[in-house]
PDB file of C-alpha atoms in Angstrom:
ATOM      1  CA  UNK A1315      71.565  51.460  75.953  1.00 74.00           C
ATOM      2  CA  UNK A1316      73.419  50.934  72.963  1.00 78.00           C
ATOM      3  CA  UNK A1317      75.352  48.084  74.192  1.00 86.00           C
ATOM      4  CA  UNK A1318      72.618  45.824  74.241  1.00 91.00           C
ATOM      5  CA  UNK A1319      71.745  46.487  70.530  1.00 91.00           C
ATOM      6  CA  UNK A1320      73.589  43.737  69.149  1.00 91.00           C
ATOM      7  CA  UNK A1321      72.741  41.314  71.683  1.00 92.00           C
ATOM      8  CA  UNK A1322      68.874  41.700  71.115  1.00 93.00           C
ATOM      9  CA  UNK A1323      68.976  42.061  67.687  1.00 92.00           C
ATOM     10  CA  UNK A1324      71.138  38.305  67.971  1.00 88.00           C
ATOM     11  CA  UNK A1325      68.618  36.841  70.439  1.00 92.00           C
ATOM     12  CA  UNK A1326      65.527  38.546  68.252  1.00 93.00           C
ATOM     13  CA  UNK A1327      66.868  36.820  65.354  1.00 90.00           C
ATOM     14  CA  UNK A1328      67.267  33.709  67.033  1.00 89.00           C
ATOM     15  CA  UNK A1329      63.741  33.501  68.432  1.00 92.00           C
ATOM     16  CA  UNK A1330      62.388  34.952  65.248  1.00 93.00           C
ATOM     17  CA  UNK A1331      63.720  31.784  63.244  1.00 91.00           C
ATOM     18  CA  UNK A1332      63.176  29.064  65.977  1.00 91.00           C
ATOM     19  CA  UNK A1333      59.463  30.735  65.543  1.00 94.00           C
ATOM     20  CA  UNK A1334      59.566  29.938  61.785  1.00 92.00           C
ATOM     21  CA  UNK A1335      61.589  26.824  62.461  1.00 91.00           C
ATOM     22  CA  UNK A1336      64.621  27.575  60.562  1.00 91.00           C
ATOM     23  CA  UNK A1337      67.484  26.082  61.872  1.00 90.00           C
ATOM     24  CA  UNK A1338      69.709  29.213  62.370  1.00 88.00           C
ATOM     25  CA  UNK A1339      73.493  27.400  62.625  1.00 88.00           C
ATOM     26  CA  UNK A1340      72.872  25.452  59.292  1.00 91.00           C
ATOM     27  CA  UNK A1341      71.594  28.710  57.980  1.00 90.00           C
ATOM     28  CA  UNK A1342      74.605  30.673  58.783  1.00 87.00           C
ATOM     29  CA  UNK A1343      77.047  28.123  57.895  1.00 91.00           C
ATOM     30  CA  UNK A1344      75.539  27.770  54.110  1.00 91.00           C
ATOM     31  CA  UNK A1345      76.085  31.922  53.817  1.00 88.00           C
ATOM     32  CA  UNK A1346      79.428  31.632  55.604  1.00 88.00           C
ATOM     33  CA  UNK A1347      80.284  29.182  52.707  1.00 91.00           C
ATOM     34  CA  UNK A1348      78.941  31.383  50.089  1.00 88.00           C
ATOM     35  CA  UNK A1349      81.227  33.971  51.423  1.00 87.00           C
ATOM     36  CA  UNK A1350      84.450  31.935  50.548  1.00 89.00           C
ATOM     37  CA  UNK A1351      83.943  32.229  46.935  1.00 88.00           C
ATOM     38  CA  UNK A1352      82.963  36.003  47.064  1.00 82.00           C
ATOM     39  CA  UNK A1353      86.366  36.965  49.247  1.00 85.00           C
ATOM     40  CA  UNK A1354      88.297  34.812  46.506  1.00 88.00           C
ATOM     41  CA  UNK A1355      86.786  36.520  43.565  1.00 83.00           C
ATOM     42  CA  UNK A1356      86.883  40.164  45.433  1.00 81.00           C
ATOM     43  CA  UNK A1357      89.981  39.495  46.329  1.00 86.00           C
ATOM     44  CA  UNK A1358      92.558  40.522  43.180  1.00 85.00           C
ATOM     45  CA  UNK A1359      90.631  43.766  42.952  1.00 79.00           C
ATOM     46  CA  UNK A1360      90.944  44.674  46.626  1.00 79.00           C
ATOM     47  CA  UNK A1361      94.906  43.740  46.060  1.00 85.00           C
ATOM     48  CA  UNK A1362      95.484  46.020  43.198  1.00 84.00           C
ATOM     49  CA  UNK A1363      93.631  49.107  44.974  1.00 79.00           C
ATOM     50  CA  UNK A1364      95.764  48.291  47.781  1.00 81.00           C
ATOM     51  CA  UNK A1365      98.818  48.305  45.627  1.00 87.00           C
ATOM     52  CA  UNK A1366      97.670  51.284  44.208  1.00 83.00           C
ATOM     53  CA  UNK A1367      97.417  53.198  47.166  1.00 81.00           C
ATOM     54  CA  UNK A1368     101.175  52.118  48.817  1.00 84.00           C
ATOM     55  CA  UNK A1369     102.760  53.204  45.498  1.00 88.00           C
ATOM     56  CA  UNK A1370     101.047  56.580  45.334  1.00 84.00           C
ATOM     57  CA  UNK A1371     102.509  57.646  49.067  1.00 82.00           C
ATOM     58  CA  UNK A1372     105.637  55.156  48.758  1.00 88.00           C
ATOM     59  CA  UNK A1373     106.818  57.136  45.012  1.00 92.00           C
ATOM     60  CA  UNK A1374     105.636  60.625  46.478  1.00 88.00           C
ATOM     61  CA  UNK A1375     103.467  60.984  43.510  1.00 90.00           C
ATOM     62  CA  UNK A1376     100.530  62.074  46.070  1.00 86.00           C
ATOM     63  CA  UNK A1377     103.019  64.884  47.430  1.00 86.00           C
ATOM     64  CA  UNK A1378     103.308  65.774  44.701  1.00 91.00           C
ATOM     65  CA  UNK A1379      99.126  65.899  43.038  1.00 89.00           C
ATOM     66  CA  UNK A1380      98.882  68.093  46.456  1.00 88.00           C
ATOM     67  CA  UNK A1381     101.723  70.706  45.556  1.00 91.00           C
ATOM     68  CA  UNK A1382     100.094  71.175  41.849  1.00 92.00           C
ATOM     69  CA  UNK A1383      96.005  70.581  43.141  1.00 90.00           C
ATOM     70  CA  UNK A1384      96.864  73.220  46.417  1.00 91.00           C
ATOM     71  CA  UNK A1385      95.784  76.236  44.454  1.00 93.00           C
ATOM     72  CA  UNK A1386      92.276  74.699  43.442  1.00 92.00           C
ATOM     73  CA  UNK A1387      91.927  73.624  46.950  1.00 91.00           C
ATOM     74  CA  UNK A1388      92.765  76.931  48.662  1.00 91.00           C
ATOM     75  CA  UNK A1389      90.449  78.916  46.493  1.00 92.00           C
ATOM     76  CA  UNK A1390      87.798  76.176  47.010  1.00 91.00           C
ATOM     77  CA  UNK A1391      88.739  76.722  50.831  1.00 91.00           C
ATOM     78  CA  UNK A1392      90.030  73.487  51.673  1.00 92.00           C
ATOM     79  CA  UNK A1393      93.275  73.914  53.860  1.00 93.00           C
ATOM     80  CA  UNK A1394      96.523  72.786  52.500  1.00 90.00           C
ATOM     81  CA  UNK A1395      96.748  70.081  55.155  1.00 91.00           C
ATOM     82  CA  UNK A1396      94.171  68.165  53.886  1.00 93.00           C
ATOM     83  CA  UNK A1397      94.512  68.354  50.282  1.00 91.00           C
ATOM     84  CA  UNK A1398      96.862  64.510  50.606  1.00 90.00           C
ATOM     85  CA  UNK A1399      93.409  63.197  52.678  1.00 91.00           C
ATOM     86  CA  UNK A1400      90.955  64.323  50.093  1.00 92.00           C
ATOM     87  CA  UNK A1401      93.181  63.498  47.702  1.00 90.00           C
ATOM     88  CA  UNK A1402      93.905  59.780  49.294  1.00 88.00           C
ATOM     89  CA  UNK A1403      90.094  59.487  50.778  1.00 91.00           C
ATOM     90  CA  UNK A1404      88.545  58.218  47.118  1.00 91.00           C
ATOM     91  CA  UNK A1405      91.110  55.312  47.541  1.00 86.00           C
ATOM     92  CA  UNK A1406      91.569  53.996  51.013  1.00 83.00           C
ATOM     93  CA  UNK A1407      89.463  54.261  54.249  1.00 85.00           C
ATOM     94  CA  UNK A1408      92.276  52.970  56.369  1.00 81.00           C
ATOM     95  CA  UNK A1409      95.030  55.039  54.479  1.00 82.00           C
ATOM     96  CA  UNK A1410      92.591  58.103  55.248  1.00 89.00           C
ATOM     97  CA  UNK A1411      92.515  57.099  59.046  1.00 89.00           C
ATOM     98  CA  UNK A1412      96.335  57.266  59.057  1.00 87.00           C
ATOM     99  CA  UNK A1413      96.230  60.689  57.532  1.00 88.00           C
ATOM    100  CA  UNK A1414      93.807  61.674  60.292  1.00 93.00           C
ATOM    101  CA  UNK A1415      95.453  60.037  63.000  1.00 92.00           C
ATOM    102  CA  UNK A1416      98.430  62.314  61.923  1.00 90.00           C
ATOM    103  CA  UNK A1417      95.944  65.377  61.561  1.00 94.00           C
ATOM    104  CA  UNK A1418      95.202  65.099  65.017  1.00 96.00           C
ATOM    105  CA  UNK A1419      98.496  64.320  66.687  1.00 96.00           C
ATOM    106  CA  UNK A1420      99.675  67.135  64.583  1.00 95.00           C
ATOM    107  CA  UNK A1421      96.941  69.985  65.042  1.00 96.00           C
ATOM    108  CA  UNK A1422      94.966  68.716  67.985  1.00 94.00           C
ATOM    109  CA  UNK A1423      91.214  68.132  67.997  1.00 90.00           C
ATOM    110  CA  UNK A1424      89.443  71.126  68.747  1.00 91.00           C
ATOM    111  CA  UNK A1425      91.668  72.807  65.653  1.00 94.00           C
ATOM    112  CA  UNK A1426      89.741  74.207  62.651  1.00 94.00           C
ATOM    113  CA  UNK A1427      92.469  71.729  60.844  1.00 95.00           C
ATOM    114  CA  UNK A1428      91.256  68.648  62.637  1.00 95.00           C
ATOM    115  CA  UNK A1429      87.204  69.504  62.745  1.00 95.00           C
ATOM    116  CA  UNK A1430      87.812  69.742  58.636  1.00 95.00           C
ATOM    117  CA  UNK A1431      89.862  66.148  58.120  1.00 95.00           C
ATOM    118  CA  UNK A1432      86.735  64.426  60.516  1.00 94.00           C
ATOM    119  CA  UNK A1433      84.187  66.222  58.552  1.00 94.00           C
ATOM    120  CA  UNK A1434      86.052  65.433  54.958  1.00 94.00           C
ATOM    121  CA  UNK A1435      85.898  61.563  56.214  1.00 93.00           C
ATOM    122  CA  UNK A1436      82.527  61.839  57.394  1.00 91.00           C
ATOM    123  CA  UNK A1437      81.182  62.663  54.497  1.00 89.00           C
ATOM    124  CA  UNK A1438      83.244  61.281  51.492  1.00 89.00           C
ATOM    125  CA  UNK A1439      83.398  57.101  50.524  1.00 90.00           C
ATOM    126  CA  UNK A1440      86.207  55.417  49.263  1.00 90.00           C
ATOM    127  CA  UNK A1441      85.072  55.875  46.207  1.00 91.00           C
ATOM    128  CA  UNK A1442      87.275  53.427  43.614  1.00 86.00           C
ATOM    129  CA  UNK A1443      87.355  50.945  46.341  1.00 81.00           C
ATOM    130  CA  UNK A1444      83.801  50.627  46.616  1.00 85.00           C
ATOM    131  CA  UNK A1445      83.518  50.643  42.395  1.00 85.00           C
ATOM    132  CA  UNK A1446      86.267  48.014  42.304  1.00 79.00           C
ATOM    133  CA  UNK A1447      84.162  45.678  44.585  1.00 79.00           C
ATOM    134  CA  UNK A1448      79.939  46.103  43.120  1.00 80.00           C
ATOM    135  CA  UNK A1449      81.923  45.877  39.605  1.00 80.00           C
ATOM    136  CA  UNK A1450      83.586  42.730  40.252  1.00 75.00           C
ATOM    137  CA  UNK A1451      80.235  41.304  41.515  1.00 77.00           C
ATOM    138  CA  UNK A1452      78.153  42.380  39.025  1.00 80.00           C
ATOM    139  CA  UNK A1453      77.793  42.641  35.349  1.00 81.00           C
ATOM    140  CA  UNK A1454      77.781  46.825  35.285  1.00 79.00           C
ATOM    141  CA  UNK A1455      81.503  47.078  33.789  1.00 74.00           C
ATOM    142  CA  UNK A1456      80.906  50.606  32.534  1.00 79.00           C
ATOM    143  CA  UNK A1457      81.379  53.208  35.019  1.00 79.00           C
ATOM    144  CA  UNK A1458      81.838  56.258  32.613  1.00 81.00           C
ATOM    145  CA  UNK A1459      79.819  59.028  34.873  1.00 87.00           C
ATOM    146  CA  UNK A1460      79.308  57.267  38.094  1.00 86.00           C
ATOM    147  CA  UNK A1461      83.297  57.653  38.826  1.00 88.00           C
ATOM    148  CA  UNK A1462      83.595  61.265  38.149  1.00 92.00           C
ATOM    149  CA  UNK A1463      80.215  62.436  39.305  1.00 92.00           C
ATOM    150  CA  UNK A1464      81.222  60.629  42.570  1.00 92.00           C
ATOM    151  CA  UNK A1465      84.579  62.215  43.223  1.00 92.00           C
ATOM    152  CA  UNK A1466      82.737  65.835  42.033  1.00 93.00           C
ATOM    153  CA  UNK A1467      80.520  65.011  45.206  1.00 93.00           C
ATOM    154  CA  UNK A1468      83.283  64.267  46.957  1.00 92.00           C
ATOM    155  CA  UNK A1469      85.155  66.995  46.565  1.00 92.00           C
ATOM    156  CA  UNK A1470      82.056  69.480  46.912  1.00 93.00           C
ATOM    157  CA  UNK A1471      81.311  67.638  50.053  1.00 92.00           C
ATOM    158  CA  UNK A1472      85.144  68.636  51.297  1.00 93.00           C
ATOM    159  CA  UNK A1473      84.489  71.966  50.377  1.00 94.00           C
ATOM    160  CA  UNK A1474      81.560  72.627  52.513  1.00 93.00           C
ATOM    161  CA  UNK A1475      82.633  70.273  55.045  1.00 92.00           C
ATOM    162  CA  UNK A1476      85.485  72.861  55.534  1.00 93.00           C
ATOM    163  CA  UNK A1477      82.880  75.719  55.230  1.00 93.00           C
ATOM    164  CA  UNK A1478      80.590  74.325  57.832  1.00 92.00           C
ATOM    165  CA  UNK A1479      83.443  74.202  60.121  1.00 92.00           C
ATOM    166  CA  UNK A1480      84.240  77.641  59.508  1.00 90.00           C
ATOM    167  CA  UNK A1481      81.003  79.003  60.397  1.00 90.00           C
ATOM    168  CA  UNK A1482      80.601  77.002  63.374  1.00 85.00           C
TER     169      UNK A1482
END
């Protein structure tokens, strides 16, 4: 059933604007050239996160934020495997797949280890990443509670992610 989702939400689209005579191709080609600009000016922001990110695992210096955060997150009752994914999740979706990826080769994936790291990434966002693109889009520049209050949730959303698993 759900492989015909896409399909008939295409041809429902299609019939819906040949029913309000809107010519669909010109349509999508004027937002597929609006879209240029907005992956140019996105662009430099995505590149720095991205640099960001391959320096923190390339110097070690999130090796090391786990060794000194691994008390917090062991009292909190987050395992000391995951503290680099929570850790790396606020910056990079695909970075966090590769840490989960790893996870699973590692543990397997009916380990309490591995049911954690899919809950953690199920329910945390890649937080600055996110931030980095809606700021360079719009005019909100100041971001003074939004960033902490969203890696609080993230990290409470770890914690019972890991608790959840525990019970169940």
């Amino acid at each position: 059933m759900s492989a015909y989702i896409i399909p008939v939400l295409f041809i429902s689209l299609f019939c819906y604007a040949k029913y309000k005579k809107i010519n669909a191709y010109d349509t999508f080609v004027k937002g597929a050239k609006k879209a240029i600009p907005l992956v140019i000016d996105i662009f430099p922001f995505i590149a720095t996160i991205m640099v960001a990110v391959a320096l923190l695992r390339t110097s070690g210096a999130i090796l090391l934020l786990a060794k000194v955060f691994s008390p917090v997150f062991s009292f909190l009752g987050i395992p000391g495997e995951l503290i680099e994914l929570v850790l790396l999740r606020p910056f990079t979706g695909s970075g966090s797949y590769a840490l989960l990826n790893d996870v699973l080769l590692q543990y397997g994936s009916d380990s309490y280890i591995s049911r954690c790291a899919c809950v953690i990434l199920g329910c945390s966002e890649t937080i600055f990443y996110v931030t980095t693109v809606y700021t360079s889009q719009t005019k909100v520049k100041r971001l003074l509670y939004a960033i902490p209050i969203a890696l609080i949730a993230s990290v409470v959303g770890s914690v019972v992610a890991c608790l959840i698993c525990k019970v169940i």
